[in-house]
GROMACS .gro file of C-alpha atoms in nm:
model
  224
    1MET     CA    1  -1.925   1.500   2.710
    2LYS     CA    2  -1.733   1.437   3.006
    3THR     CA    3  -1.990   1.153   3.156
    4TYR     CA    4  -1.995   0.985   2.813
    5ASN     CA    5  -1.828   0.644   2.879
    6GLU     CA    6  -1.963   0.434   2.593
    7ALA     CA    7  -1.691   0.116   2.592
    8MET     CA    8  -1.507   0.056   2.275
    9PRO     CA    9  -1.308  -0.275   2.184
   10ILE     CA   10  -0.931  -0.317   2.379
   11GLY     CA   11  -0.745  -0.173   2.083
   12THR     CA   12  -0.947   0.187   2.080
   13GLU     CA   13  -0.980   0.182   2.515
   14LEU     CA   14  -0.572   0.152   2.511
   15PHE     CA   15  -0.554   0.480   2.349
   16ARG     CA   16  -0.815   0.647   2.636
   17SER     CA   17  -0.571   0.561   2.921
   18PRO     CA   18  -0.379   0.840   3.026
   19LEU     CA   19  -0.080   0.714   3.030
   20ILE     CA   20  -0.033   0.618   2.723
   21SER     CA   21  -0.184   0.932   2.592
   22PHE     CA   22   0.089   1.068   2.751
   23LEU     CA   23   0.379   0.847   2.607
   24TYR     CA   24   0.226   0.890   2.231
   25GLU     CA   25   0.475   1.176   2.120
   26ARG     CA   26   0.735   1.050   2.415
   27GLY     CA   27   0.839   0.759   2.285
   28TRP     CA   28   0.555   0.529   2.123
   29ARG     CA   29   0.512   0.716   1.775
   30GLN     CA   30   0.891   0.700   1.710
   31ASN     CA   31   0.876   0.342   1.736
   32PHE     CA   32   0.643   0.346   1.382
   33SER     CA   33   0.995   0.426   1.198
   34ARG     CA   34   1.061   0.030   1.274
   35SER     CA   35   0.765  -0.080   1.011
   36GLY     CA   36   0.876   0.193   0.740
   37PHE     CA   37   0.677   0.558   0.865
   38PRO     CA   38   0.883   0.778   0.767
   39GLY     CA   39   0.803   1.008   1.014
   40PRO     CA   40   0.584   1.299   1.086
   41ASP     CA   41   0.728   1.570   0.890
   42GLU     CA   42   0.830   1.355   0.596
   43GLU     CA   43   0.417   1.213   0.643
   44PHE     CA   44   0.305   1.566   0.670
   45ARG     CA   45   0.475   1.691   0.353
   46MET     CA   46   0.376   1.368   0.151
   47ALA     CA   47  -0.007   1.430   0.303
   48GLN     CA   48   0.003   1.829   0.224
   49GLU     CA   49   0.074   1.710  -0.152
   50TYR     CA   50  -0.221   1.506  -0.171
   51PHE     CA   51  -0.450   1.785   0.032
   52LYS     CA   52  -0.369   2.068  -0.278
   53PRO     CA   53  -0.751   2.048  -0.391
   54ALA     CA   54  -0.869   2.135  -0.038
   55GLU     CA   55  -0.644   2.416   0.016
   56GLY     CA   56  -0.851   2.729   0.193
   57GLY     CA   57  -1.161   2.440   0.323
   58LEU     CA   58  -1.172   2.273   0.635
   59LEU     CA   59  -0.996   1.977   0.743
   60VAL     CA   60  -1.052   1.714   1.011
   61ASP     CA   61  -0.816   1.518   1.110
   62VAL     CA   62  -1.015   1.192   1.286
   63SER     CA   63  -0.844   0.967   1.517
   64CYS     CA   64  -0.581   1.257   1.604
   65GLY     CA   65  -0.418   1.137   1.881
   66SER     CA   66  -0.224   1.408   2.051
   67GLY     CA   67  -0.261   1.605   1.777
   68LEU     CA   68   0.064   1.552   1.632
   69PHE     CA   69  -0.073   1.673   1.266
   70SER     CA   70  -0.373   1.841   1.385
   71ARG     CA   71  -0.073   2.086   1.513
   72LYS     CA   72   0.108   2.067   1.146
   73PHE     CA   73  -0.198   2.112   0.951
   74ALA     CA   74  -0.327   2.394   1.199
   75LYS     CA   75   0.013   2.592   1.153
   76SER     CA   76   0.042   2.590   0.762
   77GLY     CA   77  -0.204   2.848   0.704
   78THR     CA   78  -0.308   2.607   0.446
   79TYR     CA   79  -0.641   2.552   0.551
   80SER     CA   80  -0.951   2.787   0.717
   81GLU     CA   81  -1.024   2.559   1.003
   82VAL     CA   82  -0.870   2.267   1.124
   83VAL     CA   83  -1.048   1.994   1.356
   84ALA     CA   84  -0.896   1.773   1.589
   85LEU     CA   85  -1.122   1.492   1.651
   86ASP     CA   86  -1.042   1.169   1.875
   87PHE     CA   87  -1.259   0.933   2.072
   88SER     CA   88  -0.977   0.972   2.355
   89GLU     CA   89  -1.096   1.243   2.591
   90ASN     CA   90  -0.736   1.223   2.752
   91MET     CA   91  -0.574   1.256   2.403
   92LEU     CA   92  -0.785   1.533   2.347
   93ARG     CA   93  -0.630   1.676   2.701
   94GLN     CA   94  -0.257   1.615   2.571
   95CYS     CA   95  -0.339   1.767   2.218
   96TYR     CA   96  -0.443   2.092   2.459
   97ASP     CA   97  -0.127   2.132   2.661
   98PHE     CA   98   0.097   2.082   2.343
   99ILE     CA   99  -0.153   2.362   2.179
  100LYS     CA  100  -0.102   2.578   2.489
  101ALA     CA  101   0.285   2.482   2.558
  102ASP     CA  102   0.325   2.578   2.183
  103GLY     CA  103   0.204   2.915   2.204
  104THR     CA  104   0.272   2.969   1.834
  105ILE     CA  105  -0.119   2.821   1.737
  106SER     CA  106  -0.398   2.989   1.682
  107GLU     CA  107  -0.728   2.895   1.845
  108GLU     CA  108  -0.936   3.059   1.616
  109ASN     CA  109  -0.861   2.830   1.305
  110LEU     CA  110  -0.834   2.486   1.545
  111ALA     CA  111  -1.087   2.302   1.734
  112LEU     CA  112  -1.059   1.969   1.946
  113VAL     CA  113  -1.397   1.749   1.928
  114ARG     CA  114  -1.438   1.427   2.078
  115ALA     CA  115  -1.648   1.227   1.856
  116ASP     CA  116  -1.640   0.811   1.717
  117VAL     CA  117  -1.526   0.834   1.365
  118SER     CA  118  -1.791   0.616   1.259
  119ARG     CA  119  -2.047   0.888   1.365
  120LEU     CA  120  -1.901   1.214   1.290
  121PRO     CA  121  -2.043   1.549   1.381
  122PHE     CA  122  -2.083   1.702   1.068
  123ALA     CA  123  -2.345   1.765   0.792
  124SER     CA  124  -2.304   1.550   0.491
  125GLY     CA  125  -2.075   1.753   0.186
  126SER     CA  126  -1.963   1.994   0.458
  127VAL     CA  127  -1.541   1.886   0.505
  128ASP     CA  128  -1.307   1.936   0.245
  129ALA     CA  129  -1.056   1.738   0.387
  130VAL     CA  130  -1.007   1.444   0.607
  131HIS     CA  131  -0.677   1.285   0.764
  132ALA     CA  132  -0.626   0.997   0.947
  133GLY     CA  133  -0.293   0.928   1.050
  134ALA     CA  134  -0.192   0.595   1.209
  135ALA     CA  135  -0.534   0.504   1.272
  136LEU     CA  136  -0.719   0.279   1.026
  137HIS     CA  137  -0.598  -0.048   1.204
  138CYS     CA  138  -0.751   0.105   1.508
  139TRP     CA  139  -1.107   0.111   1.406
  140PRO     CA  140  -1.340  -0.142   1.560
  141ALA     CA  141  -1.551  -0.075   1.218
  142PRO     CA  142  -1.360   0.067   0.909
  143SER     CA  143  -1.614   0.035   0.678
  144ASN     CA  144  -1.859   0.256   0.867
  145ALA     CA  145  -1.593   0.505   0.902
  146ILE     CA  146  -1.493   0.557   0.596
  147SER     CA  147  -1.830   0.558   0.442
  148GLU     CA  148  -1.920   0.843   0.745
  149ILE     CA  149  -1.616   1.021   0.621
  150CYS     CA  150  -1.753   0.997   0.263
  151ARG     CA  151  -2.024   1.122   0.391
  152VAL     CA  152  -1.913   1.436   0.551
  153LEU     CA  153  -1.665   1.521   0.257
  154ARG     CA  154  -1.782   1.774  -0.026
  155SER     CA  155  -1.786   1.655  -0.376
  156GLY     CA  156  -1.390   1.662  -0.466
  157GLY     CA  157  -1.300   1.631  -0.081
  158VAL     CA  158  -0.987   1.420   0.017
  159PHE     CA  159  -0.946   1.180   0.241
  160VAL     CA  160  -0.558   1.107   0.321
  161GLY     CA  161  -0.471   0.809   0.578
  162THR     CA  162  -0.158   0.618   0.686
  163THR     CA  163  -0.182   0.250   0.850
  164PHE     CA  164   0.074  -0.035   0.889
  165LEU     CA  165   0.035  -0.287   0.639
  166ARG     CA  166  -0.041  -0.669   0.754
  167TYR     CA  167   0.258  -0.718   0.492
  168SER     CA  168   0.353  -0.571   0.194
  169SER     CA  169   0.331  -0.700  -0.133
  170SER     CA  170   0.702  -0.678  -0.181
  171MET     CA  171   0.751  -0.920   0.175
  172PRO     CA  172   0.876  -1.279   0.075
  173ALA     CA  173   0.584  -1.503   0.165
  174ILE     CA  174   0.794  -1.718   0.374
  175ALA     CA  175   0.754  -1.421   0.597
  176ARG     CA  176   0.450  -1.307   0.587
  177PRO     CA  177   0.297  -1.602   0.849
  178LEU     CA  178   0.493  -1.479   1.121
  179ARG     CA  179   0.403  -1.080   1.045
  180GLN     CA  180   0.079  -1.185   1.050
  181TRP     CA  181   0.105  -1.384   1.384
  182GLN     CA  182   0.269  -1.063   1.531
  183GLN     CA  183  -0.009  -0.858   1.460
  184PHE     CA  184  -0.302  -1.104   1.518
  185MET     CA  185  -0.124  -1.076   1.900
  186ALA     CA  186  -0.166  -0.719   1.876
  187ARG     CA  187  -0.545  -0.722   1.832
  188SER     CA  188  -0.583  -0.481   1.589
  189ASN     CA  189  -0.709  -0.472   1.172
  190TYR     CA  190  -0.449  -0.506   0.957
  191TYR     CA  191  -0.502  -0.500   0.552
  192ILE     CA  192  -0.321  -0.544   0.256
  193GLU     CA  193  -0.280  -0.305  -0.025
  194GLU     CA  194  -0.576  -0.490  -0.237
  195GLU     CA  195  -0.802  -0.487   0.078
  196ILE     CA  196  -0.735  -0.065   0.152
  197GLU     CA  197  -0.804   0.012  -0.195
  198ASP     CA  198  -1.133  -0.272  -0.175
  199LEU     CA  199  -1.252  -0.082   0.111
  200CYS     CA  200  -1.231   0.272  -0.013
  201MET     CA  201  -1.367   0.231  -0.349
  202SER     CA  202  -1.706  -0.031  -0.180
  203CYS     CA  203  -1.748   0.305   0.017
  204GLY     CA  204  -1.798   0.519  -0.239
  205LEU     CA  205  -1.439   0.699  -0.290
  206THR     CA  206  -1.247   0.762  -0.594
  207ASN     CA  207  -0.871   0.808  -0.797
  208TYR     CA  208  -0.737   0.626  -0.526
  209THR     CA  209  -0.342   0.639  -0.483
  210LYS     CA  210  -0.120   0.506  -0.260
  211ASN     CA  211   0.275   0.550  -0.149
  212VAL     CA  212   0.397   0.220   0.049
  213GLN     CA  213   0.717   0.187   0.242
  214ARG     CA  214   0.748  -0.135   0.355
  215SER     CA  215   0.496  -0.206   0.600
  216PHE     CA  216   0.392   0.162   0.590
  217ILE     CA  217   0.099   0.271   0.336
  218MET     CA  218  -0.025   0.640   0.272
  219PHE     CA  219  -0.336   0.640   0.036
  220SER     CA  220  -0.547   0.869  -0.070
  221ALA     CA  221  -0.905   0.876  -0.232
  222GLN     CA  222  -1.149   1.105  -0.315
  223LYS     CA  223  -1.556   1.195  -0.314
  224PRO     CA  224  -1.689   1.171  -0.700
   0.00000   0.00000   0.00000
């Protein structure tokens, strides 16, 4: 709906900017390597390992941004359908432009949907896999979002997410206050490893696992 103008917190509204949407894959995302993100190709490979129980099913890439991973999932041929979902209309426009420019992605199994991750437009138990790349720290209400993800997943469905940690368990205690101050200034929700696990478990997910590299974490959980 082009006339839908609900205001969101500044961290969310930032990614609705046409400029940020344009820059996301043209320099912005590449800077994540400074925090330990291994890079899109390796992150995709890691996610695919977690998603093996969902092969052949419907995958929803929530907070997909410009569709960096949505396109990879669609091109892999692993899933019957991929939905690229984001609240930012400009991110979705960038995703559409990248799809058109690529020329190798079939539009038959890739749909673009504008929606709030806390109010997903899917029936309960209708989704096999949900991916949220570098997204958790941007959500205004993470518990609402993960509860919604749990609702739409089928029994045995898989949720995989990545985010920035407030600090990792291996970070020296003396360095943690500076890291927390930097993240406070960024006006985003950053968590430690144990908080992310508790968030997933309290929202109804099980079989939690994680992979941590410096301030990068990839985590996975399943709906029982």
